[in-house]
Amino acid sequence: MWEVRGALLFFLAACAATEPGEQTTNSSSAPTPPNIVILLADDLGYGDLGCMGSQQIQTPHIDSLATEGVLFTQAYMSASVCAPARAGLMTGRYQQRFGFEFNLVAPISGAPEQQGLPLTETTIATYLQGAGYRTAYFGKWHLGQSIPAFHPLERGFDEFFGHLEGSSNYWPKGEKSRLRRGREQITEPAVPYLTDALAEEACAFIHRQQDAPFFCFVSFNAPHTPLQAKPEMLERYANLKPAGRRKYAGMVTSMDEAVGRVLDALDKEGLTDNTLVLFLNDNGGAVGYNHSLNPPLNGMKGTFLEGGVRVPMLVRWPGVWGANQRFDLPVSSLDVLPTCLAGAGVPLPAELDGVDLMPHLAAGTGSNSGPGPHETLFWKLDTHAAVRHGDWKLIRLPDRAPLLFDIAADLGEFHDRTPEEPERVADLLARLEAWESQLASPLWRGSEAWREHKRQLYNNSYDRQQPPAPLPR
């Protein structure tokens, strides 16, 4: 059944990509599978792109994906911190199902062979590699490095350039560099600004692909700390205060220019029309750490408030999905794998939690009514968890009563509705507990200090207003 469904969607997508009246030169030839490019930001604020309402930060290339494709206004990651979110994205499954609940931030418990994406899990790259795709990963991995089997080259990628750890200096230097090409450390002193280097490597990979379709995953470490911006970017944002926000803005615009170079590479090779490009962020903005902002949302990275798990998500596939579209129903990062596989004509495995979005975006008309891809979404990290069912979201915390929000009526999560909705609270708690009964025990745990810090984030107050543009220079 899955094989027929995947092949049918691939055929329909290929037909949609053909201009009216266009004839193929060989009627027996199979449609060309699309190339796939995923662009992942790290700790980007929800409100820090032009297409998301920012008046401070210039992001024209990322914004172009919204004008030329589809903007998802209710896109969620499956986790509120880096590594678990990436595990869900890579597998299309709730990462708690295979024990990847906690972040890979030292110190952690557990044996070395457990501290990474379990070898029993299959990545999107492995599926595509098996379908004849050339695959490459550029940037931050953060899915395990304690044993060689966790390396990207062992998880479906033909090429790797980046760092295995959760962060890196933006000017990697000599023996202290975390940067690797394949398995070998890069120690040359003249490595360019890391965001630029990732774009250069991705573009070179694209230019080398002549025969097979390719899957290019660019995992920027920007704008994750450390806050390190290029001098020309600091000059561009000279009037933006405070200094940390100025550096952050420069890092985001550098990432935007890197995205622009990747899109230009596709144009130069004549690949734009047959390439599915997807941009998203790994979790909510790290407010207070990297000077990101999440307006109009409440919360930040590490929480299950909207500002911790709702992210910008944009997709472009010219001729298949319409330009300048909005999709206003909830979607998940878990949907990336099944959507890409369906677009490529690859059969979908039955055990996925993610949903193929192709039918919802068919014929370039994002459906904003009727049944959406997900009626219910879940989150869990240590002793706090959350469930969204319809428009209602409940957050369960260990040290206080649950929080209940009507997201449709109260996007900023100003009003806890728990006291007036006891039956709804009971229903959502039951749904959450039923889901939790299906999960594996965590393979490792973070330190108690790290866990307590995440719990305390719910006590903070978060700005939900977009700041004004800086004064002219």
Coordinates of C-alpha atoms in Angstrom, one line a residue:
M1 CA 0.0 0.0 0.0
W2 CA 2.8 2.4 1.0
E3 CA 4.7 1.7 -2.3
V4 CA 1.6 2.5 -4.4
R5 CA 0.9 5.7 -2.4
G6 CA 4.4 7.0 -2.6
A7 CA 4.8 6.2 -6.3
L8 CA 1.4 7.9 -7.1
L9 CA 2.4 11.1 -5.2
F10 CA 5.7 11.2 -7.0
F11 CA 4.0 10.8 -10.3
L12 CA 1.5 13.6 -9.5
A13 CA 4.3 15.9 -8.3
A14 CA 6.2 15.2 -11.5
C15 CA 3.2 16.0 -13.6
A16 CA 2.6 19.2 -11.7
A17 CA 6.2 20.3 -12.4
T18 CA 5.7 19.9 -16.2
E19 CA 4.6 23.0 -18.0
P20 CA 1.2 22.9 -19.7
G21 CA 1.6 21.4 -23.2
E22 CA 5.2 20.3 -22.5
Q23 CA 6.0 16.9 -24.0
T24 CA 8.7 14.5 -22.8
T25 CA 11.2 13.3 -25.4
N26 CA 10.8 9.7 -24.3
S27 CA 7.3 8.7 -23.2
S28 CA 8.7 5.6 -21.5
S29 CA 11.2 7.5 -19.4
A30 CA 10.5 7.7 -15.6
P31 CA 10.1 11.1 -14.0
T32 CA 13.2 12.6 -12.6
P33 CA 13.3 12.4 -8.8
P34 CA 13.6 15.8 -7.2
N35 CA 16.7 17.0 -5.4
I36 CA 16.2 17.8 -1.8
V37 CA 17.8 20.6 0.2
I38 CA 17.2 21.1 4.0
L39 CA 18.4 24.3 5.6
L40 CA 18.3 24.1 9.4
A41 CA 19.0 27.1 11.7
D42 CA 20.1 26.8 15.3
D43 CA 18.4 28.8 18.1
L44 CA 16.8 31.3 15.7
G45 CA 14.2 33.5 17.2
Y46 CA 10.6 33.0 15.9
G47 CA 10.2 36.7 15.1
D48 CA 13.7 37.3 13.7
L49 CA 13.0 36.9 10.0
G50 CA 11.5 39.5 7.7
C51 CA 8.8 37.1 6.7
M52 CA 8.0 36.5 10.4
G53 CA 7.6 40.2 11.1
S54 CA 11.1 41.4 12.0
Q55 CA 11.8 45.1 11.4
Q56 CA 15.4 44.8 12.6
I57 CA 17.1 41.9 10.8
Q58 CA 17.6 41.7 7.0
T59 CA 16.8 38.2 5.7
P60 CA 15.8 38.6 2.0
H61 CA 17.0 35.2 0.8
I62 CA 15.1 33.2 3.5
D63 CA 12.1 35.5 2.9
S64 CA 12.2 34.6 -0.8
L65 CA 11.3 31.0 0.1
A66 CA 8.0 32.4 1.6
T67 CA 7.2 34.5 -1.5
E68 CA 8.1 31.6 -3.8
G69 CA 6.7 28.8 -1.8
V70 CA 4.8 28.0 1.4
L71 CA 5.0 29.5 4.8
F72 CA 3.8 27.3 7.6
T73 CA 2.4 29.5 10.4
Q74 CA 2.0 26.6 12.9
A75 CA 5.1 24.5 12.5
Y76 CA 6.4 22.7 15.6
M77 CA 9.6 20.9 16.5
S78 CA 9.2 17.6 18.4
A79 CA 11.5 18.9 21.1
S80 CA 12.5 22.3 22.7
V81 CA 16.3 21.6 22.7
C82 CA 18.8 20.8 20.0
A83 CA 19.8 17.2 19.9
P84 CA 16.4 15.6 20.6
A85 CA 14.7 17.9 18.0
R86 CA 17.3 16.7 15.4
A87 CA 16.7 13.1 16.3
G88 CA 13.0 13.5 15.6
L89 CA 13.7 15.4 12.4
M90 CA 16.1 12.8 11.1
T91 CA 13.8 9.8 11.8
G92 CA 10.2 11.1 11.4
R93 CA 9.5 9.5 14.8
Y94 CA 9.0 10.9 18.3
Q95 CA 12.5 10.6 19.7
Q96 CA 11.3 9.5 23.1
R97 CA 10.2 6.2 21.4
F98 CA 13.9 5.3 21.1
G99 CA 15.1 6.9 24.3
F100 CA 16.6 10.2 22.9
E101 CA 14.8 12.4 25.3
F102 CA 17.6 14.5 26.8
N103 CA 20.1 16.8 25.1
L104 CA 23.6 15.7 24.5
V105 CA 25.2 18.3 26.8
A106 CA 27.9 17.1 29.2
P107 CA 27.8 15.8 31.8
I108 CA 25.2 13.1 31.0
S109 CA 24.7 9.6 32.3
G110 CA 24.7 6.4 30.3
A111 CA 27.2 4.2 28.5
P112 CA 29.1 5.7 25.5
E113 CA 27.3 3.3 23.1
Q114 CA 24.0 4.7 24.1
Q115 CA 24.9 8.4 23.8
G116 CA 23.6 9.1 20.3
L117 CA 21.0 8.3 17.7
P118 CA 20.3 4.5 18.3
L119 CA 21.7 2.3 15.5
T120 CA 18.3 0.7 15.3
E121 CA 16.8 4.0 13.9
T122 CA 16.9 4.7 10.1
T123 CA 17.6 8.3 9.0
I124 CA 16.1 10.2 6.1
A125 CA 19.5 10.0 4.5
T126 CA 19.6 6.2 4.6
Y127 CA 16.2 6.0 3.0
L128 CA 17.2 8.4 0.2
Q129 CA 20.7 6.8 -0.2
G130 CA 19.0 3.5 -0.8
A131 CA 16.9 5.1 -3.5
G132 CA 19.9 6.2 -5.4
Y133 CA 20.4 9.7 -4.0
R134 CA 23.9 11.2 -3.4
T135 CA 23.8 12.5 0.2
A136 CA 25.8 15.1 2.1
Y137 CA 25.7 16.8 5.5
F138 CA 27.2 20.2 6.2
G139 CA 27.4 21.7 9.7
K140 CA 26.3 20.8 13.2
W141 CA 25.6 17.1 13.8
H142 CA 24.9 16.7 17.5
L143 CA 23.5 13.2 17.2
G144 CA 26.3 11.4 18.9
Q145 CA 30.1 11.1 18.7
S146 CA 31.0 8.7 21.5
I147 CA 31.4 5.8 19.1
P148 CA 32.4 5.7 15.4
A149 CA 29.0 4.2 14.5
F150 CA 27.2 7.5 15.3
H151 CA 29.2 9.4 12.7
P152 CA 27.2 10.9 9.8
L153 CA 29.1 8.8 7.3
E154 CA 27.6 5.7 9.1
R155 CA 24.1 7.2 9.1
G156 CA 23.4 7.5 5.4
F157 CA 25.5 10.4 4.3
D158 CA 28.1 10.0 1.6
E159 CA 29.9 13.3 2.5
F160 CA 30.3 15.2 5.8
F161 CA 31.8 18.6 6.5
G162 CA 31.1 20.1 9.9
H163 CA 31.3 19.5 13.6
L164 CA 30.0 16.6 15.7
E165 CA 29.5 18.7 18.8
G166 CA 26.6 21.0 19.7
S167 CA 28.5 24.2 19.1
S168 CA 31.6 25.6 17.5
N169 CA 33.7 28.7 17.3
Y170 CA 32.8 30.6 14.1
W171 CA 36.5 31.0 13.2
P172 CA 37.8 27.4 13.9
K173 CA 41.5 27.6 14.7
G174 CA 44.2 25.0 14.4
E175 CA 44.3 22.1 16.9
K176 CA 41.3 23.6 18.8
S177 CA 39.1 23.3 15.7
R178 CA 36.1 21.0 16.0
L179 CA 35.7 21.1 12.2
R180 CA 36.0 17.8 10.3
R181 CA 36.0 16.7 6.7
G182 CA 34.7 13.2 6.8
R183 CA 36.4 11.8 9.8
E184 CA 39.5 13.9 9.7
Q185 CA 40.0 17.1 11.8
I186 CA 40.6 20.3 9.9
T187 CA 43.5 22.2 11.5
E188 CA 44.4 24.7 8.8
P189 CA 44.5 28.2 10.4
A190 CA 42.7 29.9 7.4
V191 CA 39.3 28.4 7.7
P192 CA 36.7 31.1 6.7
Y193 CA 33.8 32.2 8.9
L194 CA 32.0 28.9 9.6
T195 CA 28.6 30.0 8.2
D196 CA 30.3 30.9 4.9
A197 CA 32.3 27.7 4.9
L198 CA 29.2 25.6 5.1
A199 CA 27.6 27.4 2.2
E200 CA 30.8 27.1 0.1
E201 CA 30.9 23.3 0.8
A202 CA 27.2 22.9 0.0
C203 CA 27.5 24.8 -3.2
A204 CA 30.5 22.8 -4.3
F205 CA 28.5 19.6 -3.6
I206 CA 25.6 20.9 -5.7
H207 CA 27.9 21.8 -8.6
R208 CA 29.4 18.3 -8.6
Q209 CA 26.1 16.5 -9.0
Q210 CA 25.5 15.7 -12.6
D211 CA 23.8 12.3 -12.8
A212 CA 22.1 11.2 -9.6
P213 CA 19.5 13.2 -7.6
F214 CA 21.0 14.6 -4.4
F215 CA 20.0 15.2 -0.8
C216 CA 21.9 18.2 0.7
F217 CA 21.4 18.9 4.5
V218 CA 22.9 22.2 5.6
S219 CA 22.8 22.4 9.4
F220 CA 23.9 25.9 10.3
N221 CA 25.2 26.4 13.8
A222 CA 24.1 30.1 13.5
P223 CA 22.8 31.9 15.4
H224 CA 23.7 29.6 18.4
T225 CA 26.3 31.0 20.8
P226 CA 29.1 32.0 20.9
L227 CA 28.0 35.4 19.5
Q228 CA 30.6 36.0 16.8
A229 CA 29.7 38.2 13.8
K230 CA 31.8 39.3 10.9
P231 CA 33.1 42.9 11.1
E232 CA 31.1 43.9 8.0
M233 CA 27.9 42.7 9.7
L234 CA 28.7 44.6 12.9
E235 CA 29.1 47.7 10.7
R236 CA 25.8 47.0 9.0
Y237 CA 24.0 46.9 12.3
A238 CA 26.0 49.6 14.0
N239 CA 22.9 51.3 15.4
L240 CA 21.3 48.2 16.8
K241 CA 21.4 47.9 20.6
P242 CA 22.4 46.2 22.8
A243 CA 25.8 44.9 21.6
G244 CA 24.6 41.2 21.9
R245 CA 21.6 41.9 19.7
R246 CA 23.9 43.6 17.1
K247 CA 26.1 40.5 17.0
Y248 CA 23.1 38.2 16.8
A249 CA 21.6 40.2 13.9
G250 CA 24.9 40.0 12.0
M251 CA 25.0 36.3 12.5
V252 CA 21.4 35.8 11.2
T253 CA 22.1 38.0 8.1
S254 CA 25.3 36.0 7.4
M255 CA 23.2 32.8 7.5
D256 CA 20.7 34.4 5.2
E257 CA 23.4 35.3 2.7
A258 CA 24.7 31.7 3.0
V259 CA 21.2 30.5 2.1
G260 CA 21.2 32.9 -0.8
R261 CA 24.4 31.3 -2.1
V262 CA 22.9 27.8 -1.9
L263 CA 19.8 29.0 -3.8
D264 CA 22.0 30.7 -6.4
A265 CA 23.9 27.4 -6.9
L266 CA 20.7 25.7 -7.7
D267 CA 19.8 28.4 -10.2
K268 CA 23.2 28.3 -11.9
E269 CA 22.9 24.5 -12.4
G270 CA 19.3 24.8 -13.7
L271 CA 18.0 22.8 -10.8
T272 CA 15.6 25.2 -9.1
D273 CA 12.4 23.8 -10.6
N274 CA 13.2 20.2 -9.6
T275 CA 14.5 20.9 -6.1
L276 CA 12.5 20.7 -2.9
V277 CA 14.0 23.3 -0.5
L278 CA 13.0 23.4 3.1
F279 CA 14.1 25.9 5.8
L280 CA 13.3 25.5 9.5
N281 CA 14.8 26.1 13.0
D282 CA 15.7 23.4 15.5
N283 CA 13.8 24.8 18.4
G284 CA 12.6 28.1 19.8
G285 CA 14.9 31.1 20.2
A286 CA 17.3 31.0 23.1
V287 CA 16.1 34.3 24.6
G288 CA 18.5 35.8 27.0
Y289 CA 21.4 33.7 25.7
N290 CA 21.9 34.7 22.1
H291 CA 19.6 37.8 22.1
S292 CA 17.0 36.1 19.9
L293 CA 13.3 37.2 20.1
N294 CA 10.2 35.1 19.8
P295 CA 7.3 37.6 19.3
P296 CA 4.4 37.2 19.4
L297 CA 5.1 34.0 21.3
N298 CA 5.6 33.3 25.0
G299 CA 8.6 31.3 26.2
M300 CA 11.9 30.2 24.9
K301 CA 14.1 27.2 24.0
G302 CA 13.8 24.6 26.7
T303 CA 10.1 25.2 27.4
F304 CA 6.9 23.8 25.9
L305 CA 5.4 27.3 25.7
E306 CA 4.9 28.3 22.1
G307 CA 8.2 30.2 22.0
G308 CA 10.1 26.9 22.8
V309 CA 8.7 24.6 20.1
R310 CA 7.0 26.7 17.4
V311 CA 9.4 27.6 14.6
P312 CA 9.6 29.3 11.2
M313 CA 9.2 26.7 8.4
L314 CA 9.2 27.4 4.7
V315 CA 9.2 25.1 1.7
R316 CA 9.7 25.8 -2.0
W317 CA 9.1 23.4 -4.9
P318 CA 8.3 25.5 -8.0
G319 CA 5.6 24.0 -10.2
V320 CA 4.5 21.6 -7.5
W321 CA 3.6 23.8 -4.7
G322 CA 2.2 27.3 -5.4
A323 CA 4.0 30.5 -4.6
N324 CA 3.2 32.9 -1.8
Q325 CA 1.1 30.3 0.0
R326 CA 0.3 30.1 3.8
F327 CA -0.5 26.9 5.6
D328 CA -2.2 27.7 8.8
L329 CA -2.8 24.2 10.3
P330 CA -0.4 22.6 12.7
V331 CA 2.5 20.6 11.2
S332 CA 5.5 19.0 12.8
S333 CA 9.2 18.6 12.1
L334 CA 8.4 14.9 12.1
D335 CA 6.6 15.5 8.8
V336 CA 9.8 16.4 7.0
L337 CA 11.0 12.8 6.5
P338 CA 7.7 11.4 5.1
T339 CA 7.1 14.4 2.9
C340 CA 10.5 14.3 1.4
L341 CA 10.3 10.5 0.8
A342 CA 6.9 10.8 -0.8
G343 CA 8.1 13.6 -3.0
A344 CA 11.0 11.4 -4.1
G345 CA 8.8 8.4 -4.7
V346 CA 10.3 6.4 -1.8
P347 CA 7.9 4.0 0.0
L348 CA 7.1 5.2 3.5
P349 CA 7.8 3.0 6.5
A350 CA 4.7 2.2 8.6
E351 CA 6.2 3.1 12.0
L352 CA 6.4 6.9 11.4
D353 CA 4.8 9.5 13.6
G354 CA 5.2 12.2 11.0
V355 CA 2.7 12.8 8.2
D356 CA 3.2 13.2 4.5
L357 CA 2.3 16.8 3.7
M358 CA 2.1 16.2 -0.1
P359 CA -1.7 15.7 -0.1
H360 CA -2.2 18.8 2.0
L361 CA -0.2 20.9 -0.4
A362 CA -1.4 19.4 -3.6
A363 CA -1.9 21.5 -6.7
G364 CA -0.3 24.5 -5.0
T365 CA -3.3 25.2 -2.7
G366 CA -2.4 24.8 0.9
S367 CA -5.6 23.6 2.6
N368 CA -6.4 25.7 5.6
S369 CA -9.7 24.1 6.5
G370 CA -11.0 20.6 7.2
P371 CA -8.8 17.9 8.9
G372 CA -5.2 18.9 9.2
P373 CA -2.1 16.7 9.2
H374 CA -2.2 16.4 13.1
E375 CA -5.1 16.6 15.5
T376 CA -2.7 15.9 18.4
L377 CA 0.9 16.6 19.1
F378 CA 3.0 15.7 22.1
W379 CA 6.2 16.8 23.8
K380 CA 8.2 15.5 26.8
L381 CA 11.5 16.4 28.5
D382 CA 12.2 14.9 31.9
T383 CA 9.5 15.8 34.3
H384 CA 7.6 18.3 32.1
A385 CA 5.5 17.4 29.1
A386 CA 2.8 18.9 26.9
V387 CA 0.0 17.9 24.5
R388 CA -1.8 20.0 21.9
H389 CA -5.2 18.6 20.8
G390 CA -7.1 20.8 18.4
D391 CA -6.6 24.4 19.5
W392 CA -5.9 23.5 23.2
K393 CA -2.5 22.9 24.7
L394 CA -1.8 21.6 28.1
I395 CA 1.6 21.8 29.8
R396 CA 2.2 19.4 32.7
L397 CA 4.9 20.5 35.2
P398 CA 6.2 18.8 38.4
D399 CA 6.0 21.7 40.8
R400 CA 2.7 23.3 40.0
A401 CA -0.8 22.8 38.5
P402 CA -1.0 22.2 34.8
L403 CA -1.2 25.1 32.4
L404 CA -3.9 25.2 29.8
F405 CA -4.1 27.6 26.8
D406 CA -6.5 28.1 23.9
I407 CA -3.8 28.7 21.3
A408 CA -6.3 29.9 18.6
A409 CA -7.6 32.7 20.9
D410 CA -4.5 33.3 23.0
L411 CA -1.4 32.8 20.9
G412 CA 0.8 34.7 23.4
E413 CA -0.4 32.3 26.2
F414 CA -1.4 35.1 28.5
H415 CA -4.4 33.3 30.1
D416 CA -4.2 30.0 31.9
R417 CA -7.6 28.4 31.5
T418 CA -7.1 25.5 33.9
P419 CA -9.5 26.7 36.6
E420 CA -12.4 27.0 34.3
E421 CA -11.8 23.9 32.1
P422 CA -11.4 20.9 34.5
E423 CA -12.9 18.4 32.2
R424 CA -10.7 19.5 29.3
V425 CA -7.6 19.3 31.6
A426 CA -8.5 15.8 32.6
D427 CA -9.0 14.7 29.0
L428 CA -5.7 16.2 27.9
L429 CA -3.8 14.6 30.8
A430 CA -5.3 11.3 29.9
R431 CA -4.2 11.7 26.3
L432 CA -0.7 12.6 27.4
E433 CA -0.4 9.7 29.8
A434 CA -1.6 7.2 27.1
W435 CA 1.1 8.5 24.8
E436 CA 3.8 8.3 27.5
S437 CA 2.9 4.7 28.1
Q438 CA 4.3 3.9 24.6
L439 CA 7.7 5.5 25.1
A440 CA 11.1 4.0 25.9
S441 CA 13.1 4.9 29.0
P442 CA 15.7 7.6 28.4
L443 CA 19.0 6.2 27.3
W444 CA 20.8 8.9 29.3
R445 CA 19.8 11.9 31.4
G446 CA 21.1 15.4 31.8
S447 CA 22.6 16.7 35.0
E448 CA 20.2 17.7 37.8
A449 CA 21.4 21.3 37.5
W450 CA 20.5 21.3 33.7
R451 CA 17.2 19.7 34.4
E452 CA 16.3 22.2 37.2
H453 CA 17.3 25.1 34.9
K454 CA 14.8 23.9 32.3
R455 CA 12.1 23.8 34.9
Q456 CA 12.8 27.3 36.1
L457 CA 12.4 28.8 32.6
Y458 CA 8.6 28.7 33.2
N459 CA 9.0 31.3 35.9
N460 CA 10.5 33.9 33.5
S461 CA 8.7 36.8 31.8
Y462 CA 9.1 37.0 28.0
D463 CA 8.6 40.0 25.7
R464 CA 6.0 39.2 23.1
Q465 CA 6.2 42.5 21.1
Q466 CA 8.3 43.0 18.0
P467 CA 11.0 45.7 18.7
P468 CA 11.1 48.7 16.3
A469 CA 13.6 49.1 13.6
P470 CA 16.9 50.7 14.6
L471 CA 17.4 54.4 13.9
P472 CA 18.9 55.2 10.5
R473 CA 22.7 55.5 10.5

